[in-house]
Coordinates of C-alpha atoms in Angstrom, one line a residue:
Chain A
X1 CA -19.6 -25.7 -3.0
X2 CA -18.4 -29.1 -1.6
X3 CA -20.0 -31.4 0.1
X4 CA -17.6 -33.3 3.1
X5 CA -18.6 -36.0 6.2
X6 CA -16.8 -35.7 9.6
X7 CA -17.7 -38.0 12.5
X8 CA -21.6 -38.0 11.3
X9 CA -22.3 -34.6 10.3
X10 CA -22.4 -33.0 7.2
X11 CA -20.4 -29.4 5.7
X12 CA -20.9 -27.6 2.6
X13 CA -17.6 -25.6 2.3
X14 CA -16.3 -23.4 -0.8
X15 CA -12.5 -23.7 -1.7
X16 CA -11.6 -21.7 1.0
X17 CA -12.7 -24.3 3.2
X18 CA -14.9 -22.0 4.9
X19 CA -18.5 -23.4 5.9
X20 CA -21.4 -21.8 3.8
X21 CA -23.5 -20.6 6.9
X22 CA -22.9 -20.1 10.4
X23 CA -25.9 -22.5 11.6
X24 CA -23.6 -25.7 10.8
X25 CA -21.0 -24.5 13.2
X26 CA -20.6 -27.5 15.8
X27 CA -17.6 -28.9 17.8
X28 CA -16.6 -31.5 15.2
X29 CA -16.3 -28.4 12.2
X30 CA -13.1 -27.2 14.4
X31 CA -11.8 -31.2 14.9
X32 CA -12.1 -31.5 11.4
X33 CA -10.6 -28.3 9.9
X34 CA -7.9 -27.8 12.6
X35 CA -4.9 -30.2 11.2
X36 CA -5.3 -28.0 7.6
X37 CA -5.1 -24.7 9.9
X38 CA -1.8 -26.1 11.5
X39 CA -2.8 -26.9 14.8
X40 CA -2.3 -30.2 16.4
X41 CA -4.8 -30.1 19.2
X42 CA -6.7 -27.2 21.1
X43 CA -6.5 -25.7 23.9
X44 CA -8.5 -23.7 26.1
X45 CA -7.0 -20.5 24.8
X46 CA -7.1 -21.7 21.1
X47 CA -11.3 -21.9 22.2
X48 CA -11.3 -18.7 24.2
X49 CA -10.7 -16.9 20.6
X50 CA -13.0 -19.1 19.1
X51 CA -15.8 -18.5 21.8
X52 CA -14.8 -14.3 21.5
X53 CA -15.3 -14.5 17.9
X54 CA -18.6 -16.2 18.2
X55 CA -20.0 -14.0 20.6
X56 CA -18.8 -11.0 18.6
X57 CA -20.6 -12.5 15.5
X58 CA -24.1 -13.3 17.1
X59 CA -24.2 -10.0 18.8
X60 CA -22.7 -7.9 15.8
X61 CA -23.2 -9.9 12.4
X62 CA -19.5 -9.4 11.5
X63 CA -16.2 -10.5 12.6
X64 CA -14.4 -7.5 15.1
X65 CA -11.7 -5.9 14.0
X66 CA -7.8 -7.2 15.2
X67 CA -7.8 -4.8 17.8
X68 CA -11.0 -5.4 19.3
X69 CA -9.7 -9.5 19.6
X70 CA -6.8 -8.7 21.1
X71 CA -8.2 -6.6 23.7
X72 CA -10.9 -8.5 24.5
X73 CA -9.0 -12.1 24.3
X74 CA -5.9 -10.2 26.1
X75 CA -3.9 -12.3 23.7
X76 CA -1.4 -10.0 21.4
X77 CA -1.2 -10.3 18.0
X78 CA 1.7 -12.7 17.8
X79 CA 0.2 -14.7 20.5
X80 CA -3.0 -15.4 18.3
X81 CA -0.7 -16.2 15.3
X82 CA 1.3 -19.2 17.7
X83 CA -2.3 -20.5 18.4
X84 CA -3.4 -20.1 15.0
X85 CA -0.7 -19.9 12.6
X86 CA -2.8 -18.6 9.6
X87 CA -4.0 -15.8 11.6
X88 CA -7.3 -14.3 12.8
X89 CA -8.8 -14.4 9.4
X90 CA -8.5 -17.3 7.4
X91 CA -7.5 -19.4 10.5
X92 CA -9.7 -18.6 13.6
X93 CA -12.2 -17.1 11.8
X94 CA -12.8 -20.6 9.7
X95 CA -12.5 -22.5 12.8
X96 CA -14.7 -20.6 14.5
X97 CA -17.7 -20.9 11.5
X98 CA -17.3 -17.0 10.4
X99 CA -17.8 -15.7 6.9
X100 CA -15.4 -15.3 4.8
X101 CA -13.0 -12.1 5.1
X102 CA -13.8 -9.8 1.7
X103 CA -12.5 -6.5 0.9
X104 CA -8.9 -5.9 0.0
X105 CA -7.3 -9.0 1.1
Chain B
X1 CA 1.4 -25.0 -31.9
X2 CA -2.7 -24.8 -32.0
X3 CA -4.1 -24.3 -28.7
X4 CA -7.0 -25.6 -26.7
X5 CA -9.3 -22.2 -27.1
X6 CA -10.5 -20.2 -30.4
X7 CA -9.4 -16.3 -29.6
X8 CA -10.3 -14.5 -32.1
X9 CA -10.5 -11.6 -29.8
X10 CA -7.5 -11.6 -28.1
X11 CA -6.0 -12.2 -31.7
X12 CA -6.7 -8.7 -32.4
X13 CA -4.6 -7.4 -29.8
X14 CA -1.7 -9.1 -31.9
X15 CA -1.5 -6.4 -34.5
X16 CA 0.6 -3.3 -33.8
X17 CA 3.3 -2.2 -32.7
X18 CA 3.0 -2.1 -28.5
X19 CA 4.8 -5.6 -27.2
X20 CA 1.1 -8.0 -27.0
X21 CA 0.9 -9.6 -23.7
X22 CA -1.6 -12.1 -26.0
X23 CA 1.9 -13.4 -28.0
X24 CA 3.1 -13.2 -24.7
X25 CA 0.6 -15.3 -23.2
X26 CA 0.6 -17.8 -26.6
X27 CA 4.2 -18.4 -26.3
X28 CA 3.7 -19.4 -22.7
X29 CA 1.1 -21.4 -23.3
X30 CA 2.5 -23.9 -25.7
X31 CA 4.4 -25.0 -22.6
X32 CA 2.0 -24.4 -19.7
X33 CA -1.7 -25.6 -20.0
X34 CA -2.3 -22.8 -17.0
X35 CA -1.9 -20.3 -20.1
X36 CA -3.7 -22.4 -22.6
X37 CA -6.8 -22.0 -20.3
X38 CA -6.3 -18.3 -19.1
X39 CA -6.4 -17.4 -22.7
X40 CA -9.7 -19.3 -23.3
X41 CA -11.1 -17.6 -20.1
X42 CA -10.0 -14.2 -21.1
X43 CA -11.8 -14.7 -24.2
X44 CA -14.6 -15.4 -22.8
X45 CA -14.9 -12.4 -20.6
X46 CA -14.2 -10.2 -23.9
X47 CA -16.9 -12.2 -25.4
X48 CA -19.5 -11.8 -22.3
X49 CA -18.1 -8.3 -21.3
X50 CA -17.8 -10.3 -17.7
X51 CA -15.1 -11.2 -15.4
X52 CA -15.3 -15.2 -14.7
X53 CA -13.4 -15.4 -11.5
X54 CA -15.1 -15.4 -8.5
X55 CA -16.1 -13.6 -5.8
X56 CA -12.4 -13.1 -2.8
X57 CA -10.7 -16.1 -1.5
X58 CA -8.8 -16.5 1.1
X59 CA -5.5 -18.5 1.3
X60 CA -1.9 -18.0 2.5
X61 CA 1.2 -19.4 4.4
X62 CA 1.1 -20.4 8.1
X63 CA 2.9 -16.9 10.2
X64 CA 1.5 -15.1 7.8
X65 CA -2.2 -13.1 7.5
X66 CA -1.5 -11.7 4.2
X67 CA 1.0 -11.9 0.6
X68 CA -1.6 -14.0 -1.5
X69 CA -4.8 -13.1 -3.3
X70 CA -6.6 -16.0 -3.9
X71 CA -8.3 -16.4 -7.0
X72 CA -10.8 -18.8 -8.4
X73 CA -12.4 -19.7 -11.6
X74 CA -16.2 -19.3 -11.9
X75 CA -16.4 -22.0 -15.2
X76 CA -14.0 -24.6 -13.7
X77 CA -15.5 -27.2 -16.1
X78 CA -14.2 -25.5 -19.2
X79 CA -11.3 -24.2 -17.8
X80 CA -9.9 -26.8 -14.8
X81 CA -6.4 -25.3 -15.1
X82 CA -7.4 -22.1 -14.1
X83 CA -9.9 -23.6 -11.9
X84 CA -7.2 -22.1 -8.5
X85 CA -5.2 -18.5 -10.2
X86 CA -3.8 -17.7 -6.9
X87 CA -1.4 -14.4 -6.7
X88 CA 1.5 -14.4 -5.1
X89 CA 3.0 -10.2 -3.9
X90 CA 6.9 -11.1 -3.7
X91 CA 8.7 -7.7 -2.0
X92 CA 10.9 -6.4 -4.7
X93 CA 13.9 -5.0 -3.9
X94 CA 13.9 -1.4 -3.7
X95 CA 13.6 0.4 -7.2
X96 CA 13.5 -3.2 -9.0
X97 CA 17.4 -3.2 -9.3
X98 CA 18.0 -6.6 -10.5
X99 CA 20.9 -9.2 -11.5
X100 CA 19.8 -11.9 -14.2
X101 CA 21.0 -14.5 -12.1
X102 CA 18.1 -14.2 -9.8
X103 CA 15.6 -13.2 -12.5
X104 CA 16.3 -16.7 -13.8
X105 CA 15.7 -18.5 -10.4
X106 CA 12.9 -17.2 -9.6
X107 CA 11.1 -17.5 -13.0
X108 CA 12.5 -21.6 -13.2
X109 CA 11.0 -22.0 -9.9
X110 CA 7.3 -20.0 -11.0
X111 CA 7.2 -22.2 -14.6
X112 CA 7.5 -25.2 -12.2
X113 CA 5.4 -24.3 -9.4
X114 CA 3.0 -21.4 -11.1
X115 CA 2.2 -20.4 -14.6
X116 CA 5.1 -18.9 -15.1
X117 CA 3.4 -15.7 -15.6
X118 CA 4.3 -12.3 -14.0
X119 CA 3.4 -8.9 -13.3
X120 CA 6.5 -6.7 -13.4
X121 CA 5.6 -5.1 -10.6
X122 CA 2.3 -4.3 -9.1
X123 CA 1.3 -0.3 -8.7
X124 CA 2.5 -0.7 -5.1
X125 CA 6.0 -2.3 -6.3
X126 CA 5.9 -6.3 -5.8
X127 CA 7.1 -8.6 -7.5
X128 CA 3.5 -10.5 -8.7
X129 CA 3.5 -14.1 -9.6
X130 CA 0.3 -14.6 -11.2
X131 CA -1.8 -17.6 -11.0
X132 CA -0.9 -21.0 -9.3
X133 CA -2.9 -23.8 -7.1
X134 CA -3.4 -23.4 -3.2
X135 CA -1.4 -26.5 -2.3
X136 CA 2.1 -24.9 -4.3
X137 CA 1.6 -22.0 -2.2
X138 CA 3.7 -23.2 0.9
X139 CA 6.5 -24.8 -1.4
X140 CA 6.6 -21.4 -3.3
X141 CA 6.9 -19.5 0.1
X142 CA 9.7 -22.1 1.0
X143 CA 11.5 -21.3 -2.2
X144 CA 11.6 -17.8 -2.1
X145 CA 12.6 -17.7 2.0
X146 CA 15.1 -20.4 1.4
X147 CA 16.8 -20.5 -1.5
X148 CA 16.4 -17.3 -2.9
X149 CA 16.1 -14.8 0.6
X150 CA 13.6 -13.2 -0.6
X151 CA 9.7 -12.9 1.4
X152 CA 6.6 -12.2 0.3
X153 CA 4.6 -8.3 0.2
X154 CA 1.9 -7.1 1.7
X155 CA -2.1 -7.4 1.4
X156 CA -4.9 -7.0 3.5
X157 CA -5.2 -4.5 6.5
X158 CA -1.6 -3.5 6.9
X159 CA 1.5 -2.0 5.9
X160 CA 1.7 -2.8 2.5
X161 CA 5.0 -2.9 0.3
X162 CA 6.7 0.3 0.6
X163 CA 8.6 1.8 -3.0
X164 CA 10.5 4.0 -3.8
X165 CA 11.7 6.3 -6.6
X166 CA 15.3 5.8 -8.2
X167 CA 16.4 7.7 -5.8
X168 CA 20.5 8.1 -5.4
X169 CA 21.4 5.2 -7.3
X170 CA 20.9 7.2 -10.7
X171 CA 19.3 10.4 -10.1
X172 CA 21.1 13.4 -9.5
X173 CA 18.3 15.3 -8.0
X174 CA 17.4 13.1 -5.0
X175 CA 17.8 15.0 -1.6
X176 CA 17.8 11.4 0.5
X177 CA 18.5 8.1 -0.1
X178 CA 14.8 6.5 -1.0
X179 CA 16.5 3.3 -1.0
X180 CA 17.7 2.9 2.1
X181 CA 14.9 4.3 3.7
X182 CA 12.1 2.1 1.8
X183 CA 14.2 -1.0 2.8
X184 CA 15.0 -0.2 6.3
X185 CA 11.1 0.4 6.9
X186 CA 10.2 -2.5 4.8
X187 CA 13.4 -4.2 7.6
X188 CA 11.3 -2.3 10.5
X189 CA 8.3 -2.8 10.4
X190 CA 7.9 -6.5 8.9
X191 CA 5.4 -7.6 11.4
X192 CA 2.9 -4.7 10.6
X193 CA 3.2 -5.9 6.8
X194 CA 3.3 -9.7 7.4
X195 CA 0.2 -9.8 10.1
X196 CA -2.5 -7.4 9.2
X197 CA -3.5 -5.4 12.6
X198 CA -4.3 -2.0 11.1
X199 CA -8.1 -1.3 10.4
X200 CA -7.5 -1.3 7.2
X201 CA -4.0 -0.8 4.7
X202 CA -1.1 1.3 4.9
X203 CA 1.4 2.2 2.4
X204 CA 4.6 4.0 2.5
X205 CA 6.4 5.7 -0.3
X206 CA 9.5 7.5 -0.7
X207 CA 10.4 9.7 -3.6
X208 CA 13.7 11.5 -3.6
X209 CA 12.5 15.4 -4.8
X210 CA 9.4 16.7 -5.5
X211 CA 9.2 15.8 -9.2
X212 CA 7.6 12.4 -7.5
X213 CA 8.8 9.7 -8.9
X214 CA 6.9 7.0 -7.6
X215 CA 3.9 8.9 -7.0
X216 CA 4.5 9.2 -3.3
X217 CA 1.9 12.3 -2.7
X218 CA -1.2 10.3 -4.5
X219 CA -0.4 6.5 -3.7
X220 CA 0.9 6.6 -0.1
X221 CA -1.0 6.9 3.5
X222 CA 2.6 8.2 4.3
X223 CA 4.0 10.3 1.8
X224 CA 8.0 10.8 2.3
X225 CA 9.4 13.5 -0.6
X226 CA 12.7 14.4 -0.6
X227 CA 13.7 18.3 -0.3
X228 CA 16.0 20.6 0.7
X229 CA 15.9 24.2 2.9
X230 CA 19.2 26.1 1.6
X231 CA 19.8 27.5 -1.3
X232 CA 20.0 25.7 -5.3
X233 CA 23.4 25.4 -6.6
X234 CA 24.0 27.7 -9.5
X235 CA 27.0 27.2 -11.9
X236 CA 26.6 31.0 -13.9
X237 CA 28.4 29.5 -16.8
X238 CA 26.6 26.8 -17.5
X239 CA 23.3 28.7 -16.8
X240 CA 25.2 31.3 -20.4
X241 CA 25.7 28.1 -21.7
X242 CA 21.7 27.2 -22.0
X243 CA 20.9 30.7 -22.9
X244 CA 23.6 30.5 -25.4
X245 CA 22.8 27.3 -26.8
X246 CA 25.8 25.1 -26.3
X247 CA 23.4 22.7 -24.0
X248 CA 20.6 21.0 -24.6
X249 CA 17.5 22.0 -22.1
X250 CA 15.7 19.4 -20.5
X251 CA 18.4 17.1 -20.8
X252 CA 16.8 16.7 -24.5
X253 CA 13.2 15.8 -23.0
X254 CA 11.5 18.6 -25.0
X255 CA 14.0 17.2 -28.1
X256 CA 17.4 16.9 -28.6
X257 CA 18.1 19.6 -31.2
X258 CA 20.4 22.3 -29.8
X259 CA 18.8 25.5 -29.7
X260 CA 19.1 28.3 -27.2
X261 CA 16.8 28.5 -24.1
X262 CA 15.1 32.0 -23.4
X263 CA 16.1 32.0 -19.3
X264 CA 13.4 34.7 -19.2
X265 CA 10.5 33.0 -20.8
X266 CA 10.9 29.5 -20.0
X267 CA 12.2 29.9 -16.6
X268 CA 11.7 32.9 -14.6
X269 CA 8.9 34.1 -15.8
X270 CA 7.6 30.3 -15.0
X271 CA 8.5 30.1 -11.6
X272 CA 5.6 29.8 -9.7
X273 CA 6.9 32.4 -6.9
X274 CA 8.8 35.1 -9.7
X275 CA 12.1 34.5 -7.0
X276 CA 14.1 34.5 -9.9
X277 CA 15.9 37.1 -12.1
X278 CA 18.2 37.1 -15.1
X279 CA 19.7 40.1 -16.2
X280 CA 21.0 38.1 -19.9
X281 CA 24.2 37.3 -17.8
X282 CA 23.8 35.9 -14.1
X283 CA 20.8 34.1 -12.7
X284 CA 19.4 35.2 -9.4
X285 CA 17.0 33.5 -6.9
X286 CA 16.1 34.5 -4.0
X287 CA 15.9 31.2 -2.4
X288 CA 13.4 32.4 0.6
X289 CA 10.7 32.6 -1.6
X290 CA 11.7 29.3 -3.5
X291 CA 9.2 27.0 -3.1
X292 CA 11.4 24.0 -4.9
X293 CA 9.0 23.0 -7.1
X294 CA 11.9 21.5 -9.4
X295 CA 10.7 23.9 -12.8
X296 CA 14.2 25.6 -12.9
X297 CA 16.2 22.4 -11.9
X298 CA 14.4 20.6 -14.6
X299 CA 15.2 22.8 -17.3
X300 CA 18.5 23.5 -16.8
X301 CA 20.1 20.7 -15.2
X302 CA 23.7 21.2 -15.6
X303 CA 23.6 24.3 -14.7
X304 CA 21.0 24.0 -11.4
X305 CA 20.9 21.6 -8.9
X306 CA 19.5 21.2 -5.4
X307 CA 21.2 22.7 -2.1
X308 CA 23.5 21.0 0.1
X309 CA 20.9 20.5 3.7
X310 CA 18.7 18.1 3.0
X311 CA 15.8 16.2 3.7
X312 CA 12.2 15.2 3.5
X313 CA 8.7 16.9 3.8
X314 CA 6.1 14.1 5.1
X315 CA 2.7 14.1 4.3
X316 CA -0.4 12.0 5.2
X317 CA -3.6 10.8 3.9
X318 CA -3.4 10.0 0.2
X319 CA -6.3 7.5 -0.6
X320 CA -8.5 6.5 -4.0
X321 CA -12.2 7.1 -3.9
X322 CA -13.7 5.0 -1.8
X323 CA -15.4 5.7 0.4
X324 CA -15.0 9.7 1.2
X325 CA -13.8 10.5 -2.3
X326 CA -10.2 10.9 -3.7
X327 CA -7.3 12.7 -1.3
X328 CA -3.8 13.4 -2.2
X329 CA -1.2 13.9 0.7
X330 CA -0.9 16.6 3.5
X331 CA 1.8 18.1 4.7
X332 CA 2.5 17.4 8.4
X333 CA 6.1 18.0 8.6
X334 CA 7.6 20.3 6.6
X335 CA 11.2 19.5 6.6
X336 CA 13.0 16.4 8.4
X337 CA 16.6 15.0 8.2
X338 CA 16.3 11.6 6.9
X339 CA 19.5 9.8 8.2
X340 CA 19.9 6.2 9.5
X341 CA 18.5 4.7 11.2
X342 CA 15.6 7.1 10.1
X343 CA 14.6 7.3 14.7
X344 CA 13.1 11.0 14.7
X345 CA 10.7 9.4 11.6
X346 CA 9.8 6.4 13.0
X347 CA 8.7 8.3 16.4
X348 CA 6.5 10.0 14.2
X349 CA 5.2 7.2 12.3
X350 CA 4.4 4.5 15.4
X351 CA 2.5 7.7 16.8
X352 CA 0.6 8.2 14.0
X353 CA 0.1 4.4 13.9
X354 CA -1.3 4.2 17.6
X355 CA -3.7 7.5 16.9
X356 CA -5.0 5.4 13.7
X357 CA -5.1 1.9 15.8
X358 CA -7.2 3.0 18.4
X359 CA -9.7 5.8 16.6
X360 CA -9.3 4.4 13.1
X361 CA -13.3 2.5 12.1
X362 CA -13.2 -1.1 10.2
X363 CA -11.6 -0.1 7.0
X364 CA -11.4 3.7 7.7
X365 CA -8.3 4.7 5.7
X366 CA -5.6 7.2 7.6
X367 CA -6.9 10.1 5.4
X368 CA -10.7 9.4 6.1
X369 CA -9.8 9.2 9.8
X370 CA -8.1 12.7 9.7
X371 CA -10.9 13.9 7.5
X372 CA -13.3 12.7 10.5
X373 CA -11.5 14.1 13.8
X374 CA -9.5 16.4 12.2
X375 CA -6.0 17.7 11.2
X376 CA -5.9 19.3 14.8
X377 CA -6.2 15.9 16.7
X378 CA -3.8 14.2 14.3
X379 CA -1.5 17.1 15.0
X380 CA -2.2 16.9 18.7
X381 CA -1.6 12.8 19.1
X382 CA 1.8 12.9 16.9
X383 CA 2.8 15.7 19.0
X384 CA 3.0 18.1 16.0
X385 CA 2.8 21.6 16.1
X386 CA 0.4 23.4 13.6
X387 CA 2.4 25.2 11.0
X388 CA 0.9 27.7 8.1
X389 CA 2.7 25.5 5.6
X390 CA 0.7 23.1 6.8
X391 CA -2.7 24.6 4.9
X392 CA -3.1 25.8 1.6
X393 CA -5.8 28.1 2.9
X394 CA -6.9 29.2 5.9
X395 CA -10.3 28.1 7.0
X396 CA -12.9 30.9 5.8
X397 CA -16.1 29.1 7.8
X398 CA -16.1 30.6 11.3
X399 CA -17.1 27.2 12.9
X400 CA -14.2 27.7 15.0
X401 CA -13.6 24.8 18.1
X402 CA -12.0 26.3 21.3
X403 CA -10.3 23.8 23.9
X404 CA -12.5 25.4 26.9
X405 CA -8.9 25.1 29.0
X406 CA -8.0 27.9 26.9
X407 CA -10.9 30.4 27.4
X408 CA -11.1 32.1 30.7
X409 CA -14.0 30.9 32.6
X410 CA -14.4 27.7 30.6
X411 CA -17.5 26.3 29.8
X412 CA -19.3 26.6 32.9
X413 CA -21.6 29.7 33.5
X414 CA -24.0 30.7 35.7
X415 CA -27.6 31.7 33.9
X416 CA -28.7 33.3 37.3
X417 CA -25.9 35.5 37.1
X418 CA -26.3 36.2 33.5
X419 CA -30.2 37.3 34.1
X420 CA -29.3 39.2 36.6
X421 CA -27.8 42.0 33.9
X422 CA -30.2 41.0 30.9
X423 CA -34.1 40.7 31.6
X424 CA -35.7 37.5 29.7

């Protein structure tokens, strides 16, 4: 784990670049992360998904499944990709302070 | 050249007569320190009867959700050039035809930007570049899509590489062209295997007869096996020439010795239906009780060969152990003409695909979800209708469902009424 400092507050990340624990989510994680995720600068949408996939994790513990973001986001798949260009996993998911994706990957 | 590590393990592995992917490995690693420190770690692991690399990892290329399995190290410290072993699936072309011209290109470019090591291929068919750092992933991607037009595989919850057997290109048995079918699918449906939206993988796989080449019935959600529904091509004369020894059976699989093949014992009394007859001079077989499971055709193939009307018989569900235990492929469709540009198949597959989309759990594979709501409502949502070769057996539990449209009355009765003739 690796220790980084953005605008006064402290990550620990793992190679990924995902943050080790939910509770150090704040605003400045997805200032900070966003320019290695290929986005420029957020918009509203970019935090709608963000926001869904927060709300889905406190209520459920895990990240929802693709379908479930896209219905509830109303964004199609494609859509999420030109907002996030490496995806609803490694990119909104590590924006948005998620665990990392396991399983088959 | 001494290297970095002591393996006096892998060393072993050396001796004999099987090519040793360790002098493999050693010759590679006198140029590329990425080896040097694989072998260490692998010597390790034999040593601790542990794997050192961690626990997932998640990196790719922006567009895409899947294609790379990343890997890391767990003793970085002793082994810093292994410290990132990403994977990289490359989609092969279909049935690994190649020309050494871009053999060469691509392995300059994997020595320069990877450890040069391969896996030729993975069980699901790519082309698997083994072990390099996250930041070459994007200038790897850019080689392969630029200079050599070729993109990555699958990984993760989607469509995975589809594969295929020989097919037509060298096989004289194959009722459809596996080929073209794998790589217009692969063509198809590249945004189901480059952006994972299933709930969990899909594979395809295409095999050209029933002998299975590529494993279609046990290593595919969607099992596509070539087949025909006429009758086998018999040439009598060569069929006397087997029994009389002039050819070899087996096209010399069983050894190449000439010797004369008893029809009777080795063939008809083999077949698994007894359709066939062979009176010492002509072969008979009453085709509507073939089931074409290939025996005959394999023994005698200059003398046998498939009919004329072909196509494919699809089947579903194939799936390793976890989590509801092992299934090999069902048959859903019993015979379909497989011609470009493939529209009656695809109907069936992106109807299958929406079923699976919108029942399918987190992670639930195709065959687990048919296994849960049954072959009925799978039948039902890919507007399939139930067929006897559809079941090997008939159920013999009576816990038989009715649709209550189909029972007069339905499921609404009266218990007044029903008191009324029976006291309580």
């Amino acid at each position: 784990m690796a220790q980084i400092e953005y605008k006064g507050k402290n990550f620990e990340i793992d190679e990924d670049g995902f943050i080790s624990s939910f509770d150090q989510w704040c605003p400045e994680w997805v200032d900070y992360v966003k320019s290695s995720e290929g986005i420029s600068e957020l918009t509203e949408e970019h935090w709608k998904v963000i926001h869904v996939l927060q709300d889905y994790y406190k209520k459920h513990g895990i990240a929802p499944m693709v379908r479930i973001l896209t219905k509830v986001t109303g964004y199609k798949l494609k859509y999420i990709y030109e907002l996030f260009p490496s995806g609803p996993g490694k990119g909104a998911c590590k924006m948005a302070g998620l665990p990392k994706p396991t399983g088959c990957v | 050249m001494a290297l970095k590590h002591k393996t006096p393990m892998l060393d072993e592995l050396e001796k004999g007569p099987w090519p040793s992917f360790v002098t493999d490995m050693k010759r590679m690693a006198a140029r590329k320190a990425t080896c040097e420190d694989w072998l260490g770690l692998m010597e390790m692991s034999y040593e601790d009867k542990e794997g050192h690399w961690k626990h997932g990892g998640i990196v790719g290329v922006f567009g895409y959700g899947g294609g790379v399995i990343g890997r890391y190290c767990d003793r970085p410290e002793l082994f810093p050039n292994v410290a990132h072993f990403h994977t990289i699936r490359v989609n092969q072309p279909a049935s690994k035809f190649y020309s050494t011209e871009i053999l060469r290109k691509l392995c300059d470019m994997w020595e320069e930007k990877g450890s040069g090591v391969t896996n030729m291929h993975g069980s699901t068919g790519d082309i698997i570049l083994l072990g390099t750092t996250t930041d070459q992933l994007e200038p790897v991607f850019y080689d392969l899509t630029h200079e050599f037009g070729m993109d990555l595989g699958g990984s993760g919850s989607n469509l995975r590489t589809p594969a295929c057997c020989v097919g037509k290109a060298r096989c004289e048995w194959s009722c459809i062209d596996t080929q073209d079918i794998t790589y217009d699918l692969t063509q198809e449906y590249q945004d189901a295997l480059h952006r994972p939206m299933f709930p969990y993988k899909f594979k395809f796989k295409t095999s050209g007869c029933p002998c299975d080449c590529v494993a279609a019935i046990a290593r595919a959600d969607c099992s596509i096996i070539g087949t025909w529904r006429d009758k086998i091509r018999i040439d009598q004369e060569a069929v006397r020439a087997y029994a009389g020894g002039e050819l070899v059976p087996h096209g010399g699989a069983g050894g190449s010795e000439k010797r004369a093949v008893d029809v009777q014992a080795e063939i008809v009394d083999l077949c698994p239906t007894r359709c066939m007859e062979w009176d010492g001079k002509t072969l008979k077989i009453w085709d509507e009780d073939c089931v074409r499971c290939m025996h005959c055709i394999r023994v005698m193939p200059r003398a046998l060969r498939p009919g004329t009307d072909t196509g494919a018989t699809i089947l579903v569900g194939a799936k390793a152990p976890i989590l509801e235990g092992a299934q090999l492929s069902s048959v859903v469709i019993p015979f379909m003409k497989m011609e470009a540009p493939y529209e009656e198949f695809k109907e069936f597959v992106e109807k299958m695909w929406d079923w699976w989309m919108e029942n399918g759990k987190n992670r639930e594979r195709l065959g687990e979800l048919i296994q849960r709501l049954g072959l009925q409502e799978f039948l039902k949502n890919c507007e399939l209708t139930p067929d006897p070769r559809m079941v090997n057996t008939p159920r013999y539990n009576p816990y038989i469902f009715y649709d209550p449209a189909e029972v007069p009355g339905g499921w609404e009765h009266d218990i007044a009424a029903y008191r009324s003739r029976h006291q309580a």
